[in-house]
PDB file of C-alpha atoms in Angstrom:
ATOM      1  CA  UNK A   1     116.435 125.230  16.288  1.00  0.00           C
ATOM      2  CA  UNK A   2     119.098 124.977  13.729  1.00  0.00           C
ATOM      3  CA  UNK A   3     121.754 125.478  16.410  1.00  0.00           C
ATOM      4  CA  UNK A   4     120.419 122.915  18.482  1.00  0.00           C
ATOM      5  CA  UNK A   5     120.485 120.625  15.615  1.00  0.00           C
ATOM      6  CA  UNK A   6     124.301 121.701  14.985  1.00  0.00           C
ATOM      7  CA  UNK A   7     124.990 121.025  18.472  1.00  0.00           C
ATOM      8  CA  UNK A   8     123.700 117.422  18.355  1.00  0.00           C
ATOM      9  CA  UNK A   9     125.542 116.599  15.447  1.00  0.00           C
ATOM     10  CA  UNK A  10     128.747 117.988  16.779  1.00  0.00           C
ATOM     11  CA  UNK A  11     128.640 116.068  20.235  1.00  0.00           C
ATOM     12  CA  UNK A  12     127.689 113.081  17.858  1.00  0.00           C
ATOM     13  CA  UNK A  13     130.679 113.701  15.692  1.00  0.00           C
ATOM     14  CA  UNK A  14     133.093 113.863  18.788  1.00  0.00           C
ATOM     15  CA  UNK A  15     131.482 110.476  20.204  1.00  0.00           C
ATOM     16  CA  UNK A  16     132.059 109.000  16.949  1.00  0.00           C
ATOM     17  CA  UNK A  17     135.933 109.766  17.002  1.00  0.00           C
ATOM     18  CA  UNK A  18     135.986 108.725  20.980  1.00  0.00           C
ATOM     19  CA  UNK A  19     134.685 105.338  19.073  1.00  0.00           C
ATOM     20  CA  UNK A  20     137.564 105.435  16.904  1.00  0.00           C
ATOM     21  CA  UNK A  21     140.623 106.513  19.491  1.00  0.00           C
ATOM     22  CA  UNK A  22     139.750 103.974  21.630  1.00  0.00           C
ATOM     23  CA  UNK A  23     139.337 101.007  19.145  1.00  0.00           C
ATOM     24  CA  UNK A  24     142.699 102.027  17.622  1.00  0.00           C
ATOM     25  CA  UNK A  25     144.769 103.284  21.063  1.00  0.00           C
ATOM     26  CA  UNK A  26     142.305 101.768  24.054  1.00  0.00           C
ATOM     27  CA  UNK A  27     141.624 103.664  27.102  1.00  0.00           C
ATOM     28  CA  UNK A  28     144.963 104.793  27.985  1.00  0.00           C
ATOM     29  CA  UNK A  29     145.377 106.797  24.361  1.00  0.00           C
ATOM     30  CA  UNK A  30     141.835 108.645  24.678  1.00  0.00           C
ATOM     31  CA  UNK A  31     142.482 111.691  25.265  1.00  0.00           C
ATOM     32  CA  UNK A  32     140.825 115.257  24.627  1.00  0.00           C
ATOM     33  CA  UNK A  33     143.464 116.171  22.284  1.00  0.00           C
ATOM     34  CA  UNK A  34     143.402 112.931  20.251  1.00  0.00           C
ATOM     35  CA  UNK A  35     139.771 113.073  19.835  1.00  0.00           C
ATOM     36  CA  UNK A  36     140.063 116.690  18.557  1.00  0.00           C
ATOM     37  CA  UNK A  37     142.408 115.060  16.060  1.00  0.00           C
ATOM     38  CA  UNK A  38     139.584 112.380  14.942  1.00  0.00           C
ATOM     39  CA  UNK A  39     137.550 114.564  14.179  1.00  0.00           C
ATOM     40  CA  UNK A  40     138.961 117.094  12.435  1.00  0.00           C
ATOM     41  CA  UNK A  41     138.489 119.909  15.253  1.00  0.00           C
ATOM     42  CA  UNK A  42     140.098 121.936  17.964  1.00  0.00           C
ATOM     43  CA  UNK A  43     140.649 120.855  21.668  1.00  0.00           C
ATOM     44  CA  UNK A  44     138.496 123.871  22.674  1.00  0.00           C
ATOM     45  CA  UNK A  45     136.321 122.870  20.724  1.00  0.00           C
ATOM     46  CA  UNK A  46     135.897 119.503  22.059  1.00  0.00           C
ATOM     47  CA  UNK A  47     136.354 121.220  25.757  1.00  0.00           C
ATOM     48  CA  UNK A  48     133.548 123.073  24.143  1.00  0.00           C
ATOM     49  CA  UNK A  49     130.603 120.655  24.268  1.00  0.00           C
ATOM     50  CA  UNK A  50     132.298 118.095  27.312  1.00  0.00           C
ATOM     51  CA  UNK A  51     133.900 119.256  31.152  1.00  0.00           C
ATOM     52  CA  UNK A  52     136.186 116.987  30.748  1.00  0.00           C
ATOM     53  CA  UNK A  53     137.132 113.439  29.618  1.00  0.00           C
ATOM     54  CA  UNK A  54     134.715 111.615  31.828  1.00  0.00           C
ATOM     55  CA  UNK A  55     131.404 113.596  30.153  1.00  0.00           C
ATOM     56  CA  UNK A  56     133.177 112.494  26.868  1.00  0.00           C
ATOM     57  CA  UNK A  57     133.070 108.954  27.571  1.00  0.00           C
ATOM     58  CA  UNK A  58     129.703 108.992  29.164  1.00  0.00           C
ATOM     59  CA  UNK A  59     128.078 110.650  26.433  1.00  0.00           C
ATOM     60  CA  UNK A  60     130.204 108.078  23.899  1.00  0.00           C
ATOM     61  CA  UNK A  61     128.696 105.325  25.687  1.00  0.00           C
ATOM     62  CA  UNK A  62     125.038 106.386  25.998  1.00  0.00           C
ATOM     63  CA  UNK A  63     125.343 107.320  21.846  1.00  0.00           C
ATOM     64  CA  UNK A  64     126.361 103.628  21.139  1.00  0.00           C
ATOM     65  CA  UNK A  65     123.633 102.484  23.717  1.00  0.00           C
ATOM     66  CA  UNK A  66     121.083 104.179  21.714  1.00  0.00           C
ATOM     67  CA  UNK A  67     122.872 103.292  18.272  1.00  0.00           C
ATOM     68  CA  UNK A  68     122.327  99.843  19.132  1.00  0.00           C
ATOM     69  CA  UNK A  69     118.517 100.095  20.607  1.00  0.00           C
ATOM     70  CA  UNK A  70     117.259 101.769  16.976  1.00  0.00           C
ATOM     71  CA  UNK A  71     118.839  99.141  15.055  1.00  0.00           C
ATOM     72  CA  UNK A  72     117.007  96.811  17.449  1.00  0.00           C
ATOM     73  CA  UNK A  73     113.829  98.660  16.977  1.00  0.00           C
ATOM     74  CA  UNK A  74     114.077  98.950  13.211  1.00  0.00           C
ATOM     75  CA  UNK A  75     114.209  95.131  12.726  1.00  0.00           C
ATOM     76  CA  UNK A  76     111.487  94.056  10.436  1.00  0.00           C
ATOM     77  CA  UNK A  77     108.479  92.062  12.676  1.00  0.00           C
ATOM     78  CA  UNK A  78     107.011  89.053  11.364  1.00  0.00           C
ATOM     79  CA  UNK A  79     108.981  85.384  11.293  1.00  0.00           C
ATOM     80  CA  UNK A  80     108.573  83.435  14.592  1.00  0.00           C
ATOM     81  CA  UNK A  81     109.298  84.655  18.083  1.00  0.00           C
ATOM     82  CA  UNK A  82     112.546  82.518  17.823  1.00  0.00           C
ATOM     83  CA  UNK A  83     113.394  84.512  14.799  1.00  0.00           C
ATOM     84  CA  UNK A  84     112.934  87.493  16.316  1.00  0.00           C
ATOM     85  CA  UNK A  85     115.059  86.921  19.974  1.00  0.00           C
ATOM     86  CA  UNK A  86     117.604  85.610  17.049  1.00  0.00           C
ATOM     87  CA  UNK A  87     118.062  88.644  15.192  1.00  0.00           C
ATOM     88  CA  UNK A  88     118.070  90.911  17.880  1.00  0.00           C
ATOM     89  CA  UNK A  89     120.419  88.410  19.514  1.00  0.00           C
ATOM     90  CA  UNK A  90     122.834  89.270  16.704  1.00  0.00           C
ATOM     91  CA  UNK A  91     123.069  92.959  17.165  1.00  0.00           C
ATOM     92  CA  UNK A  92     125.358  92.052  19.909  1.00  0.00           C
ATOM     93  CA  UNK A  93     127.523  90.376  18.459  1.00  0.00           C
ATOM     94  CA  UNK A  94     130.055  91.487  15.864  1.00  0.00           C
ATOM     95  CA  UNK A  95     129.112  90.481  12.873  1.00  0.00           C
ATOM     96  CA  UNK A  96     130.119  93.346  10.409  1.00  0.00           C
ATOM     97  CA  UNK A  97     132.673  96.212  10.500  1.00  0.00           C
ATOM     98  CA  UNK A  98     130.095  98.828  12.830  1.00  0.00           C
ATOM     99  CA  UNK A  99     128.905  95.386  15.045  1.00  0.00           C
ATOM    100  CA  UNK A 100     132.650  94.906  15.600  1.00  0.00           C
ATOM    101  CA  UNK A 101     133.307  98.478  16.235  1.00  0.00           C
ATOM    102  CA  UNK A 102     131.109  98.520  18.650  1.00  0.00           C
ATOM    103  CA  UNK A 103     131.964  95.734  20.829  1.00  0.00           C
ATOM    104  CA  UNK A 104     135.870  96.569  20.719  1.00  0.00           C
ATOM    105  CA  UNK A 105     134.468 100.242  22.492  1.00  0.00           C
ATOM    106  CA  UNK A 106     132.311  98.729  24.863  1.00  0.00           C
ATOM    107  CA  UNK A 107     134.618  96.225  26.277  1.00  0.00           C
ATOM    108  CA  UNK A 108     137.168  99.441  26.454  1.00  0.00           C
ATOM    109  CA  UNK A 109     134.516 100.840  28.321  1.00  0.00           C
ATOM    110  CA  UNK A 110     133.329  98.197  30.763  1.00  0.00           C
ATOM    111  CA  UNK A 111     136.587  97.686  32.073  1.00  0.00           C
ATOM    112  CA  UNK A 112     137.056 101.504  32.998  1.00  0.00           C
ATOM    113  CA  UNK A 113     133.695 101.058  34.481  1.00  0.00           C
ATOM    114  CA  UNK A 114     134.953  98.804  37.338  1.00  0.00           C
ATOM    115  CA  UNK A 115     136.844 101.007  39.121  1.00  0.00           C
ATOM    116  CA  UNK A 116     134.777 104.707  37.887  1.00  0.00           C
ATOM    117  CA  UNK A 117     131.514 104.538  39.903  1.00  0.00           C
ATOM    118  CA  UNK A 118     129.851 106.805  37.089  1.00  0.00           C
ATOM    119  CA  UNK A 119     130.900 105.305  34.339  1.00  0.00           C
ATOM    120  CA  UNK A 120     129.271 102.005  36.320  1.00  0.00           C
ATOM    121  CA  UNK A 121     125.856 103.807  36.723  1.00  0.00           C
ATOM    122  CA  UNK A 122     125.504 104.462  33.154  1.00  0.00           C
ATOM    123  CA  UNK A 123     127.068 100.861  32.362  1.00  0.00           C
ATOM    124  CA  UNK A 124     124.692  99.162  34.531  1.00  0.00           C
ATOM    125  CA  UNK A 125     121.540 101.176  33.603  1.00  0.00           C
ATOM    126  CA  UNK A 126     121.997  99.779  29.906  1.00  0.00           C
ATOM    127  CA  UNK A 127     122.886  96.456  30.690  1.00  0.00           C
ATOM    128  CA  UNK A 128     119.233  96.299  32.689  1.00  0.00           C
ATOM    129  CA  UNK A 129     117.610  97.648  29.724  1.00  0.00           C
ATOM    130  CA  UNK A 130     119.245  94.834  27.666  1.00  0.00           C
ATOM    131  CA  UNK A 131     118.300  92.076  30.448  1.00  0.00           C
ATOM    132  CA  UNK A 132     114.176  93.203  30.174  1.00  0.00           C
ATOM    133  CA  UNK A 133     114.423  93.094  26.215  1.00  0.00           C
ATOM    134  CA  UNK A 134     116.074  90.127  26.230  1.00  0.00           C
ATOM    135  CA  UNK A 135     113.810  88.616  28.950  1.00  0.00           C
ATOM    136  CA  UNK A 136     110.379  89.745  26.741  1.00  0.00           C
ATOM    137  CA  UNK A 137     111.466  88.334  23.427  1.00  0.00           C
ATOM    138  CA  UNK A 138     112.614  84.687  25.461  1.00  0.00           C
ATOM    139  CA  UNK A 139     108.960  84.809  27.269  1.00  0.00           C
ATOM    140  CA  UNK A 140     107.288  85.284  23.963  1.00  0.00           C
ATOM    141  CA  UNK A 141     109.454  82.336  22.486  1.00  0.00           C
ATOM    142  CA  UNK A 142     108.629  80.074  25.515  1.00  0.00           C
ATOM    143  CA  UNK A 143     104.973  80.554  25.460  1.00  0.00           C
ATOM    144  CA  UNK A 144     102.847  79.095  28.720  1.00  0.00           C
ATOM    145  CA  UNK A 145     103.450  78.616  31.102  1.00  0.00           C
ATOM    146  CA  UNK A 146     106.521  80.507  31.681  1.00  0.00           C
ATOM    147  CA  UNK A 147     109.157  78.125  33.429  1.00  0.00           C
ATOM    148  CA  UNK A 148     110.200  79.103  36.792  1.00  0.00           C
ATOM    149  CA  UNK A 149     113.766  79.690  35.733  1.00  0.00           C
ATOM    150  CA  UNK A 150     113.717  82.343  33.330  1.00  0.00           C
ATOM    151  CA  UNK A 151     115.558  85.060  34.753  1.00  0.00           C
ATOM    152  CA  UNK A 152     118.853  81.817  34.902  1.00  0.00           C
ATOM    153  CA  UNK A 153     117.615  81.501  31.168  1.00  0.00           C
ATOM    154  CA  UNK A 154     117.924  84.884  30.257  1.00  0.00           C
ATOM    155  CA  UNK A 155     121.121  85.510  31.976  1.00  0.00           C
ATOM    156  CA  UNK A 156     122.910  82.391  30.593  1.00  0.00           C
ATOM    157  CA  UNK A 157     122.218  83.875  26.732  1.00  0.00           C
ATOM    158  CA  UNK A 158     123.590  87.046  28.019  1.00  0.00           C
ATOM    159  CA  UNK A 159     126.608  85.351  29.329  1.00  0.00           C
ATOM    160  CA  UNK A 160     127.081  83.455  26.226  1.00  0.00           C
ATOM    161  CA  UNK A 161     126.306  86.697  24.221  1.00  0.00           C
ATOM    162  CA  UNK A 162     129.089  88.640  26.342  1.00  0.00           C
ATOM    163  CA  UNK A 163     131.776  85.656  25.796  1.00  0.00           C
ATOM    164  CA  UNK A 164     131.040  85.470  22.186  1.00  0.00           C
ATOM    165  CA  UNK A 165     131.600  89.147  21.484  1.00  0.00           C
ATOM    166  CA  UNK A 166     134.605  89.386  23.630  1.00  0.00           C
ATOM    167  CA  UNK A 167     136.198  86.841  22.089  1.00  0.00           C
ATOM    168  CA  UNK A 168     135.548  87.772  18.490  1.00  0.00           C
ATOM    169  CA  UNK A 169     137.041  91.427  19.113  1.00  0.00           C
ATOM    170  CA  UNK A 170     140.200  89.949  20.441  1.00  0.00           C
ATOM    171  CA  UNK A 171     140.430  87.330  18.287  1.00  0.00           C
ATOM    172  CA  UNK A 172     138.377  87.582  14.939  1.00  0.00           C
ATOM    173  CA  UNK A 173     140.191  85.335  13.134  1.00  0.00           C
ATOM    174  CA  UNK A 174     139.295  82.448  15.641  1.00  0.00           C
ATOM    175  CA  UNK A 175     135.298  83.474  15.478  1.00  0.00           C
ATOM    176  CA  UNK A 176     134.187  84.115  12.328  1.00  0.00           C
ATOM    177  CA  UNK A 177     130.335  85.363  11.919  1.00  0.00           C
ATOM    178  CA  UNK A 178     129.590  82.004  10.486  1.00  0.00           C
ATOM    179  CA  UNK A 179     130.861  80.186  13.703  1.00  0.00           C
ATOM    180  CA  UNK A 180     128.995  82.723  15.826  1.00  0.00           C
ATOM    181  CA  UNK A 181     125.117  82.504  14.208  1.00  0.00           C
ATOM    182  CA  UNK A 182     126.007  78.899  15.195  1.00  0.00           C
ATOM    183  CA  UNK A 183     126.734  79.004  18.784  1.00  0.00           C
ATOM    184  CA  UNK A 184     124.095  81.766  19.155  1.00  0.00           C
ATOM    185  CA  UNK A 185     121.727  79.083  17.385  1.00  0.00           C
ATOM    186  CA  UNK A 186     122.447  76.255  19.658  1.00  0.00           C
ATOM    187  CA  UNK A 187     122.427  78.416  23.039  1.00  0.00           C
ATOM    188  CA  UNK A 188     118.961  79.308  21.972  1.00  0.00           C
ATOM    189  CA  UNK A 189     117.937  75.895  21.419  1.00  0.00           C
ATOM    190  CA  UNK A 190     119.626  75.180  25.224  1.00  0.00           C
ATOM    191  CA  UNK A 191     117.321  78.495  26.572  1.00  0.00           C
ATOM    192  CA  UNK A 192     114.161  77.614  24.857  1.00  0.00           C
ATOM    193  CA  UNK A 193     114.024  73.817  25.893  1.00  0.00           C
ATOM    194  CA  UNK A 194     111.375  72.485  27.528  1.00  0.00           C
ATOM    195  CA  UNK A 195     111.511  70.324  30.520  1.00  0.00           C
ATOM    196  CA  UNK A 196     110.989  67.336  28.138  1.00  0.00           C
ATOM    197  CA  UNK A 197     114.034  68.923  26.036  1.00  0.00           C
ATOM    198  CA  UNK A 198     111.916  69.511  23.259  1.00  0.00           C
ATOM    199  CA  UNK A 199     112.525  73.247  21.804  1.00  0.00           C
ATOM    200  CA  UNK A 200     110.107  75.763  20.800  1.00  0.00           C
ATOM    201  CA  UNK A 201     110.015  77.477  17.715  1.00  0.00           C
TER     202      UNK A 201
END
């Protein structure tokens, strides 16, 4: 058992520097070599635990996946169900230093997953998984009946979600956290509006 355990936290350690070579260097500078460098290993060691670059960035990606799904889960319940989709709303964007980590990586990431049908598979499989969480916590804020157009609801805060975060990790400077709890806080009032444009709270 204590091997295993050692084993975990080394492949976690290696995803962790993947994180950090490709926020500093992008795609083109992630190599097996530079993430040996990060953190603070050998290239056979890294060769080690992953084939080959591709099993390096797949398991990368699937670490910050679940990363970001316990922070979801840990959020404290209570407040109302607009509350709720809110805060979990803001663990996409980036916020802080790991929030803006994050979303620098993943955009690395979904761009390479265009053209790497892999890469896609795993992309795609957590986006879906995003898409139903999203879609429970904006039934639970609309209440009954449910309006016909949910899934365009849902998919419009995950557009605006997407833009948001893109933009802030290109351009922090123009999107401050401040200006993004705002936006995030009118798109919901635009997703939970009732046909009489009344919102629910």
């Amino acid at each position: 058992m204590p091997k295993q355990v050692d084993q975990a936290e080394r492949r976690q350690a290696m995803s962790e520097a993947v994180w950090r070579v490709v926020a500093e260097r992008g795609m083109d500078g992630l190599t097996m070599r530079t993430v040996a460098d990060a953190a603070g290993c050998t290239t056979g060691m890294v060769t080690h635990y992953f084939r080959d670059k591709k099993a390096l960035m797949a398991h990368a990606r699937s670490v910050m996946h679940d990363r970001m799904v316990h922070r979801v889960d840990a959020l404290a319940a209570g407040g109302t169900s607009r509350e709720t989709l809110q805060s979990v709303c803001e663990q996409a964007l980036p916020l802080d230093a790991e929030r803006h980590l994050e979303t620098v990586v993943w955009m690395h990431f979904q761009l390479s997953a265009r053209t790497d049908a892999e890469l896609l598979d795993l992309h795609a499989s957590a986006h879906a998984s995003w898409v139903r969480r999203l879609t429970g916590l904006l039934r639970a804020a609309l209440g009954r009946p449910e309006p016909a157009d949910l899934k365009e609801r849902v998919h419009s805060l995950v557009a605006c979600l997407d833009g948001l975060a893109l933009n802030a990790a290109a351009d922090p400077g123009s999107y401050p956290p401040e200006l993004l709890r705002r936006v995030l806080a009118t798109q919901l009032d635009l997703v939970l509006a009732t046909p009489e444009g009344t919102a629910h709270s």
